Amino acid sequence: MMKKIQVILVDDHQLIRDGIKSLLQDAQQIEVINEASSAAELFQLLKCQKPDILILDVSLPGMSGIEITKVIQKEFPSIRVMILSMYIGEDFIFNALKAGARGYLHKNINSYELITAIEEINKGNEYFSTQVSDIILKSFVKKAHTGVKQGEEKEEILTSRELEILKLVAEGFSNPEIAEKLVISIRTVESHKTHIMQKLLLNTVADLVKFAIRNNIIEL
Amino acid sequence: MMKKIQVILVDDHQLIRDGIKSLLQDAQQIEVINEASSAAELFQLLKCQKPDILILDVSLPGMSGIEITKVIQKEFPSIRVMILSMYIGEDFIFNALKAGARGYLHKNINSYELITAIEEINKGNEYFSTQVSDIILKSFVKKAHTGVKQGEEKEEILTSRELEILKLVAEGFSNPEIAEKLVISIRTVESHKTHIMQKLLLNTVADLVKFAIRNNIIEL
DNA sequence: ATTTAATCTACGTGAAACACGGAGGAGGTT
DNA sequence: AACCTCCTCCGTGTTTCACGTAGATTAAAT
């Protein structure tokens, strides 16, 4: 008999994990060998088990799915990562792929598509759910029009201080409150904020909050 | 043979629906008779089918699970509503119960708990997942200490104009932009904003954005 | 050892936003 | 007619934003 495709499932909601496991039980060629609810748990598992495919939810407490993907690519390049997400923002998808993900599926897919995706990725191909590939195409077309080449994007990463301020801002603290907390001048807080906005290409606090939520910097 | 508990499942992500359906197939006493991905679809179904229990995701496009619950209570009081949510905010839970939900489960539960919950609710009892009941208890204790009686909460509902402004603010438009869009003065925009904050007991734009996301007023 | 780059810190200025309070008019209810 | 809600708008003082500038520290590169 053929070797089954071995999968580890990572999602912070047990109900979702149970559901997906249950779905995949119907697929004879796929075997969920283990599961994790956080990055820490996952890395613990990987000390003993190496799956063929890792199914990662993007939004995890602590380390985001995308960050995990980067680490996996570096430490265990033979493991193929498939991202499962509720969000289909362009930047999101782009960052996931840049991090080395082989597939990106929106949660609005059916079980058949999930199984197909796993099989394709296992073969070494890439797989995107319909909505996701639409967005990639649109983005490509748009970039072609505006003359921006793929990959010329923001590679900016926030410094730890900036991340700290981003978090506090998104949590709803005012500048004076943040200044007091961190024992720095209000102007400094403003400076950091400005830099953050510039780096992330964000224009409003609203966008900043959304960014923080999507990247699991704060809880919703 | 005993009549099965008939369930309709409402969630906007098909993968989640498929997963839960698959889980519930193992429970002989429960039957998922139909499913919907939006409020509109659900009400269409309810014209022909009346389930015993409705499993509702809180965050749905268009009408939130809580709003749906209210309508269900009014139109079909015999149907029992169970809320399934990723969020366990106090206000959230409180509003769901006030709307008439019989249960509130965090998605971080296992399949066994889900089945138990359905059975309990079907018997006419209420059911809350562990984390949820913790929050209810804490809230109760806190209110007892501060002397606020249960139910004395905000019952404020936003006017349509306010909702319109809330949406634009959360989407990231500045006051002048909103004023121009709606052809009103900037001061008026500010007034609406102030009223919204007062009604929702929010203090910052960050909170406002989060509120808008949780209540599906904007997309993340 | 010197240069270079990155980071954290801070300020000045004018425009925009916020908090607080007041108020008039349109439209519906009692 | 009196009442209420909602939408509209303003005054005033404080805070934040946008944009530019810049000193201090530190780490990496040559």
mmCIF file of N, CA, C and O in Angstrom, chain A residues 110-160:
data_model
loop_
_atom_site.group_PDB
_atom_site.id
_atom_site.type_symbol
_atom_site.label_atom_id
_atom_site.label_comp_id
_atom_site.label_asym_id
_atom_site.label_seq_id
_atom_site.Cartn_x
_atom_site.Cartn_y
_atom_site.Cartn_z
ATOM 1 N N ASN A 110 -14.540 23.970 0.349
ATOM 2 C CA ASN A 110 -15.182 22.757 0.817
ATOM 3 C C ASN A 110 -14.136 21.676 1.058
ATOM 4 O O ASN A 110 -12.960 21.853 0.748
ATOM 5 N N SER A 111 -14.584 20.565 1.590
ATOM 6 C CA SER A 111 -13.648 19.536 2.001
ATOM 7 C C SER A 111 -12.933 18.937 0.794
ATOM 8 O O SER A 111 -11.765 18.580 0.856
ATOM 9 N N TYR A 112 -13.643 18.861 -0.307
ATOM 10 C CA TYR A 112 -13.039 18.306 -1.506
ATOM 11 C C TYR A 112 -11.825 19.125 -1.916
ATOM 12 O O TYR A 112 -10.754 18.601 -2.227
ATOM 13 N N GLU A 113 -12.021 20.452 -1.872
ATOM 14 C CA GLU A 113 -10.939 21.341 -2.280
ATOM 15 C C GLU A 113 -9.749 21.227 -1.326
ATOM 16 O O GLU A 113 -8.591 21.305 -1.738
ATOM 17 N N LEU A 114 -10.067 21.051 -0.043
ATOM 18 C CA LEU A 114 -8.998 20.903 0.943
ATOM 19 C C LEU A 114 -8.135 19.688 0.617
ATOM 20 O O LEU A 114 -6.905 19.757 0.627
ATOM 21 N N ILE A 115 -8.801 18.601 0.315
ATOM 22 C CA ILE A 115 -8.079 17.362 0.011
ATOM 23 C C ILE A 115 -7.258 17.511 -1.267
ATOM 24 O O ILE A 115 -6.092 17.136 -1.323
ATOM 25 N N THR A 116 -7.874 18.107 -2.267
ATOM 26 C CA THR A 116 -7.139 18.350 -3.516
ATOM 27 C C THR A 116 -5.891 19.182 -3.245
ATOM 28 O O THR A 116 -4.804 18.890 -3.759
ATOM 29 N N ALA A 117 -6.078 20.223 -2.441
ATOM 30 C CA ALA A 117 -4.954 21.108 -2.132
ATOM 31 C C ALA A 117 -3.811 20.336 -1.487
ATOM 32 O O ALA A 117 -2.644 20.472 -1.878
ATOM 33 N N ILE A 118 -4.150 19.494 -0.531
ATOM 34 C CA ILE A 118 -3.119 18.719 0.156
ATOM 35 C C ILE A 118 -2.389 17.814 -0.834
ATOM 36 O O ILE A 118 -1.166 17.722 -0.833
ATOM 37 N N GLU A 119 -3.151 17.187 -1.696
ATOM 38 C CA GLU A 119 -2.529 16.298 -2.673
ATOM 39 C C GLU A 119 -1.593 17.057 -3.613
ATOM 40 O O GLU A 119 -0.475 16.622 -3.880
ATOM 41 N N GLU A 120 -2.066 18.189 -4.081
ATOM 42 C CA GLU A 120 -1.260 18.971 -5.016
ATOM 43 C C GLU A 120 0.029 19.451 -4.369
ATOM 44 O O GLU A 120 1.113 19.358 -4.946
ATOM 45 N N ILE A 121 -0.110 19.953 -3.173
ATOM 46 C CA ILE A 121 1.067 20.467 -2.482
ATOM 47 C C ILE A 121 2.034 19.333 -2.192
ATOM 48 O O ILE A 121 3.244 19.482 -2.300
ATOM 49 N N ASN A 122 1.486 18.181 -1.883
ATOM 50 C CA ASN A 122 2.339 17.026 -1.624
ATOM 51 C C ASN A 122 3.135 16.619 -2.858
ATOM 52 O O ASN A 122 4.248 16.123 -2.774
ATOM 53 N N LYS A 123 2.539 16.858 -4.022
ATOM 54 C CA LYS A 123 3.226 16.531 -5.270
ATOM 55 C C LYS A 123 4.335 17.536 -5.570
ATOM 56 O O LYS A 123 5.099 17.374 -6.509
ATOM 57 N N GLY A 124 4.348 18.617 -4.811
ATOM 58 C CA GLY A 124 5.360 19.637 -5.056
ATOM 59 C C GLY A 124 4.804 20.840 -5.778
ATOM 60 O O GLY A 124 5.509 21.792 -6.070
ATOM 61 N N ASN A 125 3.524 20.810 -6.061
ATOM 62 C CA ASN A 125 2.892 21.951 -6.721
ATOM 63 C C ASN A 125 2.420 22.972 -5.706
ATOM 64 O O ASN A 125 2.461 22.731 -4.512
ATOM 65 N N GLU A 126 1.948 24.075 -6.217
ATOM 66 C CA GLU A 126 1.367 25.068 -5.323
ATOM 67 C C GLU A 126 -0.151 25.003 -5.484
ATOM 68 O O GLU A 126 -0.663 24.511 -6.487
ATOM 69 N N TYR A 127 -0.853 25.492 -4.481
ATOM 70 C CA TYR A 127 -2.308 25.484 -4.601
ATOM 71 C C TYR A 127 -2.911 26.704 -3.918
ATOM 72 O O TYR A 127 -2.538 27.031 -2.798
ATOM 73 N N PHE A 128 -3.827 27.342 -4.615
ATOM 74 C CA PHE A 128 -4.539 28.469 -4.032
ATOM 75 C C PHE A 128 -6.024 28.283 -4.242
ATOM 76 O O PHE A 128 -6.449 27.820 -5.293
ATOM 77 N N SER A 129 -6.803 28.654 -3.235
ATOM 78 C CA SER A 129 -8.248 28.555 -3.438
ATOM 79 C C SER A 129 -8.670 29.645 -4.421
ATOM 80 O O SER A 129 -7.946 30.611 -4.648
ATOM 81 N N THR A 130 -9.834 29.461 -4.998
ATOM 82 C CA THR A 130 -10.281 30.314 -6.098
ATOM 83 C C THR A 130 -10.160 31.796 -5.783
ATOM 84 O O THR A 130 -9.564 32.553 -6.540
ATOM 85 N N GLN A 131 -10.731 32.187 -4.661
ATOM 86 C CA GLN A 131 -10.701 33.605 -4.295
ATOM 87 C C GLN A 131 -9.287 34.118 -4.163
ATOM 88 O O GLN A 131 -8.979 35.247 -4.526
ATOM 89 N N VAL A 132 -8.427 33.267 -3.613
ATOM 90 C CA VAL A 132 -7.045 33.673 -3.409
ATOM 91 C C VAL A 132 -6.343 33.887 -4.742
ATOM 92 O O VAL A 132 -5.664 34.888 -4.951
ATOM 93 N N SER A 133 -6.527 32.962 -5.663
ATOM 94 C CA SER A 133 -5.839 33.127 -6.943
ATOM 95 C C SER A 133 -6.385 34.337 -7.691
ATOM 96 O O SER A 133 -5.649 35.026 -8.387
ATOM 97 N N ASP A 134 -7.663 34.621 -7.507
ATOM 98 C CA ASP A 134 -8.228 35.834 -8.101
ATOM 99 C C ASP A 134 -7.458 37.057 -7.626
ATOM 100 O O ASP A 134 -7.094 37.932 -8.416
ATOM 101 N N ILE A 135 -7.237 37.104 -6.339
ATOM 102 C CA ILE A 135 -6.575 38.264 -5.770
ATOM 103 C C ILE A 135 -5.133 38.383 -6.251
ATOM 104 O O ILE A 135 -4.657 39.463 -6.564
ATOM 105 N N ILE A 136 -4.483 37.249 -6.359
ATOM 106 C CA ILE A 136 -3.109 37.273 -6.847
ATOM 107 C C ILE A 136 -3.072 37.813 -8.275
ATOM 108 O O ILE A 136 -2.261 38.661 -8.612
ATOM 109 N N LEU A 137 -4.016 37.357 -9.074
ATOM 110 C CA LEU A 137 -4.059 37.812 -10.470
ATOM 111 C C LEU A 137 -4.319 39.309 -10.549
ATOM 112 O O LEU A 137 -3.621 40.040 -11.226
ATOM 113 N N LYS A 138 -5.337 39.737 -9.799
ATOM 114 C CA LYS A 138 -5.680 41.164 -9.808
ATOM 115 C C LYS A 138 -4.482 41.999 -9.393
ATOM 116 O O LYS A 138 -4.199 43.034 -9.986
ATOM 117 N N SER A 139 -3.838 41.557 -8.342
ATOM 118 C CA SER A 139 -2.690 42.280 -7.828
ATOM 119 C C SER A 139 -1.608 42.387 -8.890
ATOM 120 O O SER A 139 -1.004 43.428 -9.093
ATOM 121 N N PHE A 140 -1.414 41.266 -9.586
ATOM 122 C CA PHE A 140 -0.383 41.237 -10.618
ATOM 123 C C PHE A 140 -0.696 42.240 -11.721
ATOM 124 O O PHE A 140 0.159 43.007 -12.147
ATOM 125 N N VAL A 141 -1.953 42.231 -12.132
ATOM 126 C CA VAL A 141 -2.376 43.141 -13.189
ATOM 127 C C VAL A 141 -2.192 44.585 -12.746
ATOM 128 O O VAL A 141 -1.631 45.416 -13.453
ATOM 129 N N LYS A 142 -2.624 44.850 -11.525
ATOM 130 C CA LYS A 142 -2.538 46.206 -10.999
ATOM 131 C C LYS A 142 -1.090 46.678 -10.969
ATOM 132 O O LYS A 142 -0.763 47.784 -11.375
ATOM 133 N N LYS A 143 -0.225 45.796 -10.507
ATOM 134 C CA LYS A 143 1.181 46.157 -10.390
ATOM 135 C C LYS A 143 1.778 46.394 -11.774
ATOM 136 O O LYS A 143 2.605 47.271 -11.964
ATOM 137 N N ALA A 144 1.336 45.584 -12.729
ATOM 138 C CA ALA A 144 1.824 45.749 -14.090
ATOM 139 C C ALA A 144 1.459 47.134 -14.601
ATOM 140 O O ALA A 144 2.257 47.809 -15.242
ATOM 141 N N HIS A 145 0.257 47.562 -14.261
ATOM 142 C CA HIS A 145 -0.203 48.870 -14.724
ATOM 143 C C HIS A 145 0.561 50.005 -14.071
ATOM 144 O O HIS A 145 0.942 50.961 -14.715
ATOM 145 N N THR A 146 0.765 49.878 -12.773
ATOM 146 C CA THR A 146 1.432 50.969 -12.070
ATOM 147 C C THR A 146 2.942 50.890 -12.198
ATOM 148 O O THR A 146 3.656 51.745 -11.715
ATOM 149 N N GLY A 147 3.406 49.830 -12.854
ATOM 150 C CA GLY A 147 4.835 49.738 -13.132
ATOM 151 C C GLY A 147 5.678 49.239 -11.978
ATOM 152 O O GLY A 147 6.891 49.259 -12.049
ATOM 153 N N VAL A 148 5.032 48.788 -10.922
ATOM 154 C CA VAL A 148 5.786 48.270 -9.785
ATOM 155 C C VAL A 148 6.059 46.793 -10.012
ATOM 156 O O VAL A 148 5.127 46.030 -10.247
ATOM 157 N N LYS A 149 7.296 46.414 -9.921
ATOM 158 C CA LYS A 149 7.606 44.999 -10.116
ATOM 159 C C LYS A 149 7.329 44.195 -8.857
ATOM 160 O O LYS A 149 7.421 44.697 -7.752
ATOM 161 N N GLN A 150 7.014 42.940 -9.085
ATOM 162 C CA GLN A 150 6.756 42.030 -7.971
ATOM 163 C C GLN A 150 8.011 41.929 -7.116
ATOM 164 O O GLN A 150 9.104 41.761 -7.636
ATOM 165 N N GLY A 151 7.853 42.026 -5.824
ATOM 166 C CA GLY A 151 9.007 41.831 -4.960
ATOM 167 C C GLY A 151 9.648 43.139 -4.527
ATOM 168 O O GLY A 151 10.461 43.150 -3.621
ATOM 169 N N GLU A 152 9.254 44.215 -5.142
ATOM 170 C CA GLU A 152 9.811 45.518 -4.760
ATOM 171 C C GLU A 152 9.073 46.099 -3.564
ATOM 172 O O GLU A 152 9.166 47.279 -3.272
ATOM 173 N N GLU A 153 8.320 45.268 -2.916
ATOM 174 C CA GLU A 153 7.439 45.739 -1.832
ATOM 175 C C GLU A 153 8.230 46.166 -0.615
ATOM 176 O O GLU A 153 9.439 46.112 -0.572
ATOM 177 N N LYS A 154 7.473 46.524 0.349
ATOM 178 C CA LYS A 154 8.012 46.820 1.655
ATOM 179 C C LYS A 154 8.635 45.569 2.258
ATOM 180 O O LYS A 154 8.001 44.534 2.339
ATOM 181 N N GLU A 155 9.869 45.701 2.663
ATOM 182 C CA GLU A 155 10.500 44.581 3.348
ATOM 183 C C GLU A 155 10.757 45.025 4.783
ATOM 184 O O GLU A 155 11.357 44.335 5.574
ATOM 185 N N GLU A 156 10.305 46.208 5.069
ATOM 186 C CA GLU A 156 10.534 46.834 6.362
ATOM 187 C C GLU A 156 10.010 45.955 7.491
ATOM 188 O O GLU A 156 8.914 45.449 7.447
ATOM 189 N N ILE A 157 10.819 45.828 8.484
ATOM 190 C CA ILE A 157 10.358 45.157 9.682
ATOM 191 C C ILE A 157 10.461 46.145 10.830
ATOM 192 O O ILE A 157 11.368 46.960 10.882
ATOM 193 N N LEU A 158 9.502 46.052 11.725
ATOM 194 C CA LEU A 158 9.492 46.979 12.846
ATOM 195 C C LEU A 158 10.553 46.606 13.867
ATOM 196 O O LEU A 158 10.836 45.436 14.080
ATOM 197 N N THR A 159 11.102 47.607 14.483
ATOM 198 C CA THR A 159 12.024 47.357 15.588
ATOM 199 C C THR A 159 11.192 46.985 16.809
ATOM 200 O O THR A 159 9.977 47.161 16.824
ATOM 201 N N SER A 160 11.849 46.475 17.826
ATOM 202 C CA SER A 160 11.101 45.996 18.989
ATOM 203 C C SER A 160 10.388 47.164 19.682
ATOM 204 O O SER A 160 9.284 47.022 20.185
#
